[in-house]
GROMACS .gro file of C-alpha atoms in nm:
model
  356
    1UNK     CA    1   0.000   0.000   0.000
    2UNK     CA    2   0.275   0.238   0.083
    3UNK     CA    3   0.641   0.293   0.023
    4UNK     CA    4   0.874   0.087   0.242
    5UNK     CA    5   0.928   0.264   0.574
    6UNK     CA    6   1.287   0.290   0.701
    7UNK     CA    7   1.335   0.160   1.052
    8UNK     CA    8   1.426   0.412   1.318
    9UNK     CA    9   1.801   0.447   1.328
   10UNK     CA   10   1.841   0.381   0.955
   11UNK     CA   11   1.922   0.665   0.717
   12UNK     CA   12   1.613   0.736   0.504
   13UNK     CA   13   1.805   0.714   0.177
   14UNK     CA   14   1.977   0.387   0.273
   15UNK     CA   15   2.307   0.540   0.168
   16UNK     CA   16   2.641   0.523   0.340
   17UNK     CA   17   2.724   0.890   0.303
   18UNK     CA   18   2.563   1.228   0.354
   19UNK     CA   19   2.647   1.576   0.242
   20UNK     CA   20   2.902   1.683   0.500
   21UNK     CA   21   2.930   2.057   0.550
   22UNK     CA   22   3.246   2.002   0.756
   23UNK     CA   23   3.494   1.888   0.492
   24UNK     CA   24   3.790   1.656   0.562
   25UNK     CA   25   4.136   1.748   0.437
   26UNK     CA   26   4.257   1.495   0.185
   27UNK     CA   27   4.572   1.297   0.265
   28UNK     CA   28   4.868   1.304   0.029
   29UNK     CA   29   4.891   1.683   0.010
   30UNK     CA   30   5.206   1.709   0.217
   31UNK     CA   31   5.263   1.689   0.590
   32UNK     CA   32   5.107   1.437   0.827
   33UNK     CA   33   4.753   1.311   0.757
   34UNK     CA   34   4.526   1.524   0.977
   35UNK     CA   35   4.275   1.372   1.218
   36UNK     CA   36   3.911   1.416   1.110
   37UNK     CA   37   3.757   1.711   1.287
   38UNK     CA   38   3.530   1.648   1.581
   39UNK     CA   39   3.255   1.840   1.406
   40UNK     CA   40   3.272   1.592   1.119
   41UNK     CA   41   3.271   1.302   1.365
   42UNK     CA   42   2.956   1.447   1.521
   43UNK     CA   43   2.779   1.463   1.185
   44UNK     CA   44   2.900   1.116   1.091
   45UNK     CA   45   2.751   0.978   1.414
   46UNK     CA   46   2.424   1.153   1.336
   47UNK     CA   47   2.420   1.000   0.989
   48UNK     CA   48   2.474   0.651   1.129
   49UNK     CA   49   2.181   0.711   1.367
   50UNK     CA   50   1.950   0.786   1.077
   51UNK     CA   51   1.948   1.164   1.115
   52UNK     CA   52   1.824   1.170   1.477
   53UNK     CA   53   2.016   1.094   1.796
   54UNK     CA   54   2.059   1.179   2.161
   55UNK     CA   55   2.306   1.455   2.237
   56UNK     CA   56   2.496   1.219   2.468
   57UNK     CA   57   2.551   0.974   2.183
   58UNK     CA   58   2.690   1.244   1.952
   59UNK     CA   59   2.904   1.390   2.229
   60UNK     CA   60   3.055   1.048   2.299
   61UNK     CA   61   3.142   1.012   1.931
   62UNK     CA   62   3.292   1.362   1.912
   63UNK     CA   63   3.263   1.614   2.196
   64UNK     CA   64   3.003   1.839   2.352
   65UNK     CA   65   3.174   2.142   2.199
   66UNK     CA   66   3.141   1.978   1.857
   67UNK     CA   67   2.768   1.926   1.914
   68UNK     CA   68   2.732   2.291   2.018
   69UNK     CA   69   2.925   2.401   1.711
   70UNK     CA   70   2.702   2.197   1.479
   71UNK     CA   71   2.393   2.339   1.647
   72UNK     CA   72   2.525   2.692   1.609
   73UNK     CA   73   2.604   2.633   1.242
   74UNK     CA   74   2.251   2.505   1.178
   75UNK     CA   75   2.358   2.150   1.088
   76UNK     CA   76   2.167   2.014   1.388
   77UNK     CA   77   1.827   2.110   1.530
   78UNK     CA   78   1.742   2.054   1.898
   79UNK     CA   79   1.399   1.900   1.954
   80UNK     CA   80   1.428   1.896   2.334
   81UNK     CA   81   1.459   1.608   2.575
   82UNK     CA   82   1.828   1.571   2.497
   83UNK     CA   83   1.764   1.488   2.130
   84UNK     CA   84   1.873   1.650   1.805
   85UNK     CA   85   1.789   1.590   1.441
   86UNK     CA   86   1.950   1.695   1.117
   87UNK     CA   87   1.845   2.025   0.965
   88UNK     CA   88   1.663   1.833   0.693
   89UNK     CA   89   1.454   1.631   0.939
   90UNK     CA   90   1.378   1.947   1.132
   91UNK     CA   91   1.228   2.105   0.821
   92UNK     CA   92   1.012   1.796   0.764
   93UNK     CA   93   0.857   1.844   1.110
   94UNK     CA   94   0.781   2.209   1.048
   95UNK     CA   95   0.638   2.149   0.700
   96UNK     CA   96   0.528   1.782   0.675
   97UNK     CA   97   0.546   1.643   0.320
   98UNK     CA   98   0.259   1.453   0.163
   99UNK     CA   99   0.253   1.084   0.239
  100UNK     CA  100   0.273   0.819  -0.038
  101UNK     CA  101  -0.107   0.811  -0.026
  102UNK     CA  102  -0.294   0.519  -0.179
  103UNK     CA  103  -0.492   0.752  -0.409
  104UNK     CA  104  -0.191   0.932  -0.560
  105UNK     CA  105   0.016   0.825  -0.858
  106UNK     CA  106   0.373   0.722  -0.761
  107UNK     CA  107   0.517   1.035  -0.924
  108UNK     CA  108   0.308   1.244  -0.683
  109UNK     CA  109   0.459   1.083  -0.373
  110UNK     CA  110   0.693   1.297  -0.168
  111UNK     CA  111   1.053   1.181  -0.163
  112UNK     CA  112   1.086   1.338   0.183
  113UNK     CA  113   0.817   1.113   0.336
  114UNK     CA  114   1.060   0.854   0.489
  115UNK     CA  115   1.244   1.138   0.661
  116UNK     CA  116   0.923   1.252   0.831
  117UNK     CA  117   0.873   0.902   0.975
  118UNK     CA  118   1.220   0.909   1.127
  119UNK     CA  119   1.172   1.263   1.258
  120UNK     CA  120   0.839   1.180   1.422
  121UNK     CA  121   0.986   0.874   1.590
  122UNK     CA  122   1.265   1.094   1.725
  123UNK     CA  123   1.007   1.337   1.863
  124UNK     CA  124   0.839   1.048   2.046
  125UNK     CA  125   1.175   0.947   2.192
  126UNK     CA  126   1.253   1.304   2.301
  127UNK     CA  127   0.919   1.327   2.484
  128UNK     CA  128   0.951   0.974   2.631
  129UNK     CA  129   0.622   0.908   2.458
  130UNK     CA  130   0.481   0.688   2.181
  131UNK     CA  131   0.345   0.774   1.840
  132UNK     CA  132  -0.032   0.741   1.849
  133UNK     CA  133  -0.340   0.767   1.629
  134UNK     CA  134  -0.283   0.822   1.259
  135UNK     CA  135   0.091   0.879   1.312
  136UNK     CA  136   0.115   0.534   1.467
  137UNK     CA  137  -0.082   0.385   1.178
  138UNK     CA  138   0.146   0.547   0.919
  139UNK     CA  139   0.454   0.443   1.118
  140UNK     CA  140   0.337   0.082   1.082
  141UNK     CA  141   0.282   0.122   0.708
  142UNK     CA  142  -0.099   0.129   0.715
  143UNK     CA  143  -0.288   0.342   0.466
  144UNK     CA  144  -0.504   0.620   0.611
  145UNK     CA  145  -0.785   0.822   0.460
  146UNK     CA  146  -0.658   1.163   0.578
  147UNK     CA  147  -0.297   1.252   0.659
  148UNK     CA  148  -0.244   1.390   1.011
  149UNK     CA  149  -0.147   1.756   1.006
  150UNK     CA  150   0.025   1.715   1.345
  151UNK     CA  151   0.258   1.472   1.518
  152UNK     CA  152   0.025   1.269   1.742
  153UNK     CA  153   0.181   1.141   2.064
  154UNK     CA  154   0.063   0.950   2.372
  155UNK     CA  155   0.234   0.989   2.707
  156UNK     CA  156   0.172   0.789   3.028
  157UNK     CA  157  -0.052   0.922   3.302
  158UNK     CA  158   0.136   1.099   3.579
  159UNK     CA  159   0.432   1.197   3.362
  160UNK     CA  160   0.503   1.568   3.375
  161UNK     CA  161   0.429   1.733   3.044
  162UNK     CA  162   0.716   1.926   2.894
  163UNK     CA  163   0.678   2.238   2.689
  164UNK     CA  164   0.693   2.146   2.324
  165UNK     CA  165   0.943   2.358   2.129
  166UNK     CA  166   0.813   2.532   1.817
  167UNK     CA  167   1.067   2.345   1.606
  168UNK     CA  168   0.855   2.030   1.644
  169UNK     CA  169   0.580   2.182   1.436
  170UNK     CA  170   0.215   2.104   1.519
  171UNK     CA  171   0.208   1.839   1.792
  172UNK     CA  172  -0.082   1.680   1.980
  173UNK     CA  173  -0.003   1.516   2.315
  174UNK     CA  174  -0.261   1.298   2.491
  175UNK     CA  175  -0.235   1.103   2.817
  176UNK     CA  176  -0.321   0.736   2.830
  177UNK     CA  177  -0.200   0.409   2.973
  178UNK     CA  178   0.101   0.279   2.782
  179UNK     CA  179   0.264  -0.062   2.806
  180UNK     CA  180   0.640  -0.087   2.849
  181UNK     CA  181   0.663  -0.239   2.501
  182UNK     CA  182   0.490   0.063   2.349
  183UNK     CA  183   0.729   0.306   2.516
  184UNK     CA  184   1.027   0.098   2.407
  185UNK     CA  185   0.902   0.085   2.046
  186UNK     CA  186   0.795   0.451   2.055
  187UNK     CA  187   0.461   0.360   1.897
  188UNK     CA  188   0.131   0.231   2.034
  189UNK     CA  189   0.051  -0.137   1.975
  190UNK     CA  190  -0.153  -0.234   1.665
  191UNK     CA  191  -0.467  -0.307   1.868
  192UNK     CA  192  -0.436   0.012   2.072
  193UNK     CA  193  -0.377   0.216   1.757
  194UNK     CA  194  -0.696   0.086   1.596
  195UNK     CA  195  -0.906   0.141   1.908
  196UNK     CA  196  -0.761   0.487   1.976
  197UNK     CA  197  -0.848   0.593   1.622
  198UNK     CA  198  -1.195   0.442   1.657
  199UNK     CA  199  -1.249   0.647   1.973
  200UNK     CA  200  -1.126   0.982   1.839
  201UNK     CA  201  -1.163   1.000   1.459
  202UNK     CA  202  -1.471   1.037   1.239
  203UNK     CA  203  -1.626   0.701   1.157
  204UNK     CA  204  -1.502   0.684   0.798
  205UNK     CA  205  -1.142   0.767   0.894
  206UNK     CA  206  -1.145   0.521   1.183
  207UNK     CA  207  -1.291   0.243   0.969
  208UNK     CA  208  -1.025   0.301   0.703
  209UNK     CA  209  -0.750   0.249   0.961
  210UNK     CA  210  -0.918  -0.058   1.112
  211UNK     CA  211  -0.955  -0.209   0.763
  212UNK     CA  212  -0.590  -0.131   0.683
  213UNK     CA  213  -0.474  -0.302   1.003
  214UNK     CA  214  -0.677  -0.614   0.923
  215UNK     CA  215  -0.565  -0.614   0.560
  216UNK     CA  216  -0.200  -0.592   0.668
  217UNK     CA  217  -0.245  -0.884   0.908
  218UNK     CA  218  -0.128  -0.667   1.200
  219UNK     CA  219  -0.437  -0.757   1.404
  220UNK     CA  220  -0.720  -1.009   1.387
  221UNK     CA  221  -1.089  -0.932   1.414
  222UNK     CA  222  -1.104  -1.144   1.729
  223UNK     CA  223  -0.830  -0.940   1.894
  224UNK     CA  224  -1.015  -0.618   1.816
  225UNK     CA  225  -1.344  -0.753   1.948
  226UNK     CA  226  -1.184  -0.877   2.270
  227UNK     CA  227  -1.007  -0.546   2.333
  228UNK     CA  228  -1.315  -0.341   2.241
  229UNK     CA  229  -1.526  -0.536   2.491
  230UNK     CA  230  -1.291  -0.418   2.768
  231UNK     CA  231  -1.293  -0.058   2.650
  232UNK     CA  232  -1.470   0.203   2.860
  233UNK     CA  233  -1.386   0.537   2.696
  234UNK     CA  234  -1.593   0.606   2.380
  235UNK     CA  235  -1.717   0.248   2.398
  236UNK     CA  236  -2.007   0.292   2.155
  237UNK     CA  237  -1.789   0.444   1.882
  238UNK     CA  238  -1.521   0.177   1.925
  239UNK     CA  239  -1.770  -0.111   1.909
  240UNK     CA  240  -1.929   0.039   1.598
  241UNK     CA  241  -1.596   0.060   1.413
  242UNK     CA  242  -1.485  -0.290   1.517
  243UNK     CA  243  -1.819  -0.441   1.413
  244UNK     CA  244  -1.795  -0.284   1.067
  245UNK     CA  245  -1.421  -0.349   1.010
  246UNK     CA  246  -1.314  -0.581   0.730
  247UNK     CA  247  -0.981  -0.670   0.578
  248UNK     CA  248  -1.148  -0.722   0.239
  249UNK     CA  249  -1.156  -0.351   0.150
  250UNK     CA  250  -0.880  -0.276  -0.100
  251UNK     CA  251  -0.800   0.076   0.023
  252UNK     CA  252  -0.923   0.363   0.245
  253UNK     CA  253  -1.145   0.495  -0.037
  254UNK     CA  254  -1.350   0.176  -0.033
  255UNK     CA  255  -1.353   0.177   0.348
  256UNK     CA  256  -1.488   0.533   0.360
  257UNK     CA  257  -1.748   0.452   0.096
  258UNK     CA  258  -1.864   0.151   0.298
  259UNK     CA  259  -1.879   0.368   0.611
  260UNK     CA  260  -2.111   0.606   0.427
  261UNK     CA  261  -2.339   0.328   0.302
  262UNK     CA  262  -2.387   0.181   0.650
  263UNK     CA  263  -2.666   0.437   0.685
  264UNK     CA  264  -2.850   0.324   0.370
  265UNK     CA  265  -3.178   0.152   0.460
  266UNK     CA  266  -3.281  -0.178   0.307
  267UNK     CA  267  -2.941  -0.283   0.170
  268UNK     CA  268  -2.638  -0.476   0.291
  269UNK     CA  269  -2.320  -0.411   0.096
  270UNK     CA  270  -2.034  -0.663   0.094
  271UNK     CA  271  -1.679  -0.544   0.016
  272UNK     CA  272  -1.510  -0.699  -0.289
  273UNK     CA  273  -1.817  -0.903  -0.383
  274UNK     CA  274  -1.756  -1.153  -0.662
  275UNK     CA  275  -2.038  -1.171  -0.919
  276UNK     CA  276  -2.054  -1.440  -1.192
  277UNK     CA  277  -2.106  -1.290  -1.538
  278UNK     CA  278  -2.087  -1.401  -1.902
  279UNK     CA  279  -1.726  -1.272  -1.901
  280UNK     CA  280  -1.635  -1.463  -1.588
  281UNK     CA  281  -1.632  -1.352  -1.224
  282UNK     CA  282  -1.658  -0.975  -1.181
  283UNK     CA  283  -1.542  -0.830  -0.853
  284UNK     CA  284  -1.713  -0.510  -0.737
  285UNK     CA  285  -1.594  -0.280  -0.460
  286UNK     CA  286  -1.927  -0.295  -0.276
  287UNK     CA  287  -2.220  -0.510  -0.376
  288UNK     CA  288  -2.562  -0.624  -0.261
  289UNK     CA  289  -2.619  -0.955  -0.436
  290UNK     CA  290  -2.987  -0.976  -0.342
  291UNK     CA  291  -3.079  -0.634  -0.479
  292UNK     CA  292  -2.819  -0.651  -0.760
  293UNK     CA  293  -2.662  -0.318  -0.678
  294UNK     CA  294  -2.290  -0.249  -0.723
  295UNK     CA  295  -2.116   0.064  -0.592
  296UNK     CA  296  -1.775   0.127  -0.743
  297UNK     CA  297  -1.501   0.356  -0.610
  298UNK     CA  298  -1.346   0.521  -0.918
  299UNK     CA  299  -0.990   0.647  -0.871
  300UNK     CA  300  -0.759   0.845  -1.095
  301UNK     CA  301  -0.512   0.557  -1.073
  302UNK     CA  302  -0.751   0.340  -1.278
  303UNK     CA  303  -0.875   0.618  -1.502
  304UNK     CA  304  -0.514   0.699  -1.591
  305UNK     CA  305  -0.447   0.344  -1.715
  306UNK     CA  306  -0.614   0.278  -2.049
  307UNK     CA  307  -0.613  -0.103  -2.022
  308UNK     CA  308  -0.751  -0.107  -1.666
  309UNK     CA  309  -1.014   0.151  -1.759
  310UNK     CA  310  -1.129  -0.055  -2.059
  311UNK     CA  311  -1.141  -0.370  -1.847
  312UNK     CA  312  -1.360  -0.194  -1.590
  313UNK     CA  313  -1.600  -0.072  -1.857
  314UNK     CA  314  -1.642  -0.426  -1.988
  315UNK     CA  315  -1.704  -0.551  -1.636
  316UNK     CA  316  -1.966  -0.285  -1.565
  317UNK     CA  317  -2.144  -0.355  -1.894
  318UNK     CA  318  -2.155  -0.727  -1.817
  319UNK     CA  319  -2.317  -0.648  -1.482
  320UNK     CA  320  -2.575  -0.413  -1.636
  321UNK     CA  321  -2.661  -0.682  -1.892
  322UNK     CA  322  -2.754  -0.903  -1.597
  323UNK     CA  323  -2.984  -0.639  -1.448
  324UNK     CA  324  -2.732  -0.497  -1.202
  325UNK     CA  325  -2.744  -0.128  -1.112
  326UNK     CA  326  -2.389   0.008  -1.113
  327UNK     CA  327  -2.313   0.337  -0.937
  328UNK     CA  328  -1.969   0.493  -0.975
  329UNK     CA  329  -1.841   0.727  -0.704
  330UNK     CA  330  -1.541   0.959  -0.730
  331UNK     CA  331  -1.311   1.028  -0.439
  332UNK     CA  332  -1.386   1.401  -0.460
  333UNK     CA  333  -1.762   1.345  -0.434
  334UNK     CA  334  -1.720   1.105  -0.144
  335UNK     CA  335  -1.512   1.354   0.053
  336UNK     CA  336  -1.698   1.675  -0.035
  337UNK     CA  337  -2.057   1.566  -0.116
  338UNK     CA  338  -2.118   1.249   0.088
  339UNK     CA  339  -2.485   1.324   0.146
  340UNK     CA  340  -2.546   1.339  -0.230
  341UNK     CA  341  -2.374   1.003  -0.280
  342UNK     CA  342  -2.573   0.843   0.002
  343UNK     CA  343  -2.905   0.982  -0.127
  344UNK     CA  344  -2.837   0.850  -0.477
  345UNK     CA  345  -2.759   0.502  -0.349
  346UNK     CA  346  -3.065   0.513  -0.122
  347UNK     CA  347  -3.286   0.605  -0.420
  348UNK     CA  348  -3.160   0.307  -0.619
  349UNK     CA  349  -3.217   0.077  -0.320
  350UNK     CA  350  -3.577   0.196  -0.278
  351UNK     CA  351  -3.638   0.155  -0.652
  352UNK     CA  352  -3.513  -0.202  -0.639
  353UNK     CA  353  -3.718  -0.283  -0.331
  354UNK     CA  354  -4.033  -0.143  -0.497
  355UNK     CA  355  -3.994  -0.393  -0.782
  356UNK     CA  356  -4.038  -0.689  -0.552
   0.00000   0.00000   0.00000
C-alpha cells in the first residue's frame, strides 16, 4: 500500500554517506595526515543514527563542543529532551510532506516522506512518549484516509508534560496508559492504535484504519473484538468501528465509501463481492447480491491506465446486462458531497425494493 518505511536508526536514503558541511582534508597533500575534525565526527555519528540521535551519543562520538558548534552552524536542530535531528529532518517536522497516499500516482509521492517518519519517531523518543493515532498507523505502514497535520503522541498518566518547542511543528499530546513495550518501540501497539483511532476519529477515517490493520495482518478481528469489549472510553464508537471493520476492503477509499453506506436503509453491501457474469467472475468494490446493486469507487489511478479503464468498462457492462445497477463514485464526491452520494444510493435501493 505504501512505500517501504525505514526503521528508526536507519538513514532514510539507505546510503552510506551524507552531504558533510564540515569537509575533511585529503591525505597526500604534504605533511602528516590530519585527524578528522570532531565536528565531522559528530555529523558522521548523526548519519549513522538515521538523522536523529541523543546529544549524549553524539558527544561520545565527538565532543560536547562539537555538538554545540554543529547546532550553532545550523547543521543540527534541537527538539528537546536531549535529542537533536539533522536540519533536513527538522524542516520535515515544520512542513510535513505529503505521504505516499494510496490515491496518488507514484510520481506524486513525496521523496521526503521517509524522513518525516524518522523525525516523528525521534520526537516520540525526546518526549519519552509513543506515536499514536494516525501517526502510529502510518509508522506501521498502514494506509489512512486523511494525513495527520500534526505529530500525534501518547504519554503515560502521571508523567510531567514538557513544553513542546516550536521546532517540532504542530504536535498533539494525549495522556493514556502505555505498556512498556509501546514506550520501548515509541509507537502504540496495533490493537491500541486501531481502538484509539476508533475512539477519536470520524467514523469513515477510523474504519479506514481498522480495515488497513486487518488487511495488513497486523491484528485479527477477534483481537479487536476482545479489546473493544474491555474498552470504557468512547465504547459505543469503538464497538461500531470494530463491528464494521473488514480486511477485504482494498484501500481507504472503499472503506470510507462503505462507512457512508452503512446508513442506507434496506441494503447490505459486501466489500469486494464476486459476481458471476458471461465474461467470468466480476469483482465489485461494494455489492448487494440480493438487490443486484454495485457501488464502485473510481480512482484516478484506474482512469489513468487505459487497459484497466477498458477492463472496468467491460465488467460494468456485463453487470448491467444481468440487471445490475452500477453506481460509480469519485473520491472528490465522497469527501466533499457524501450526502449526495448516500441519497443517490438510497434512491436506487428503494427503486429495487419497490420492484419486488
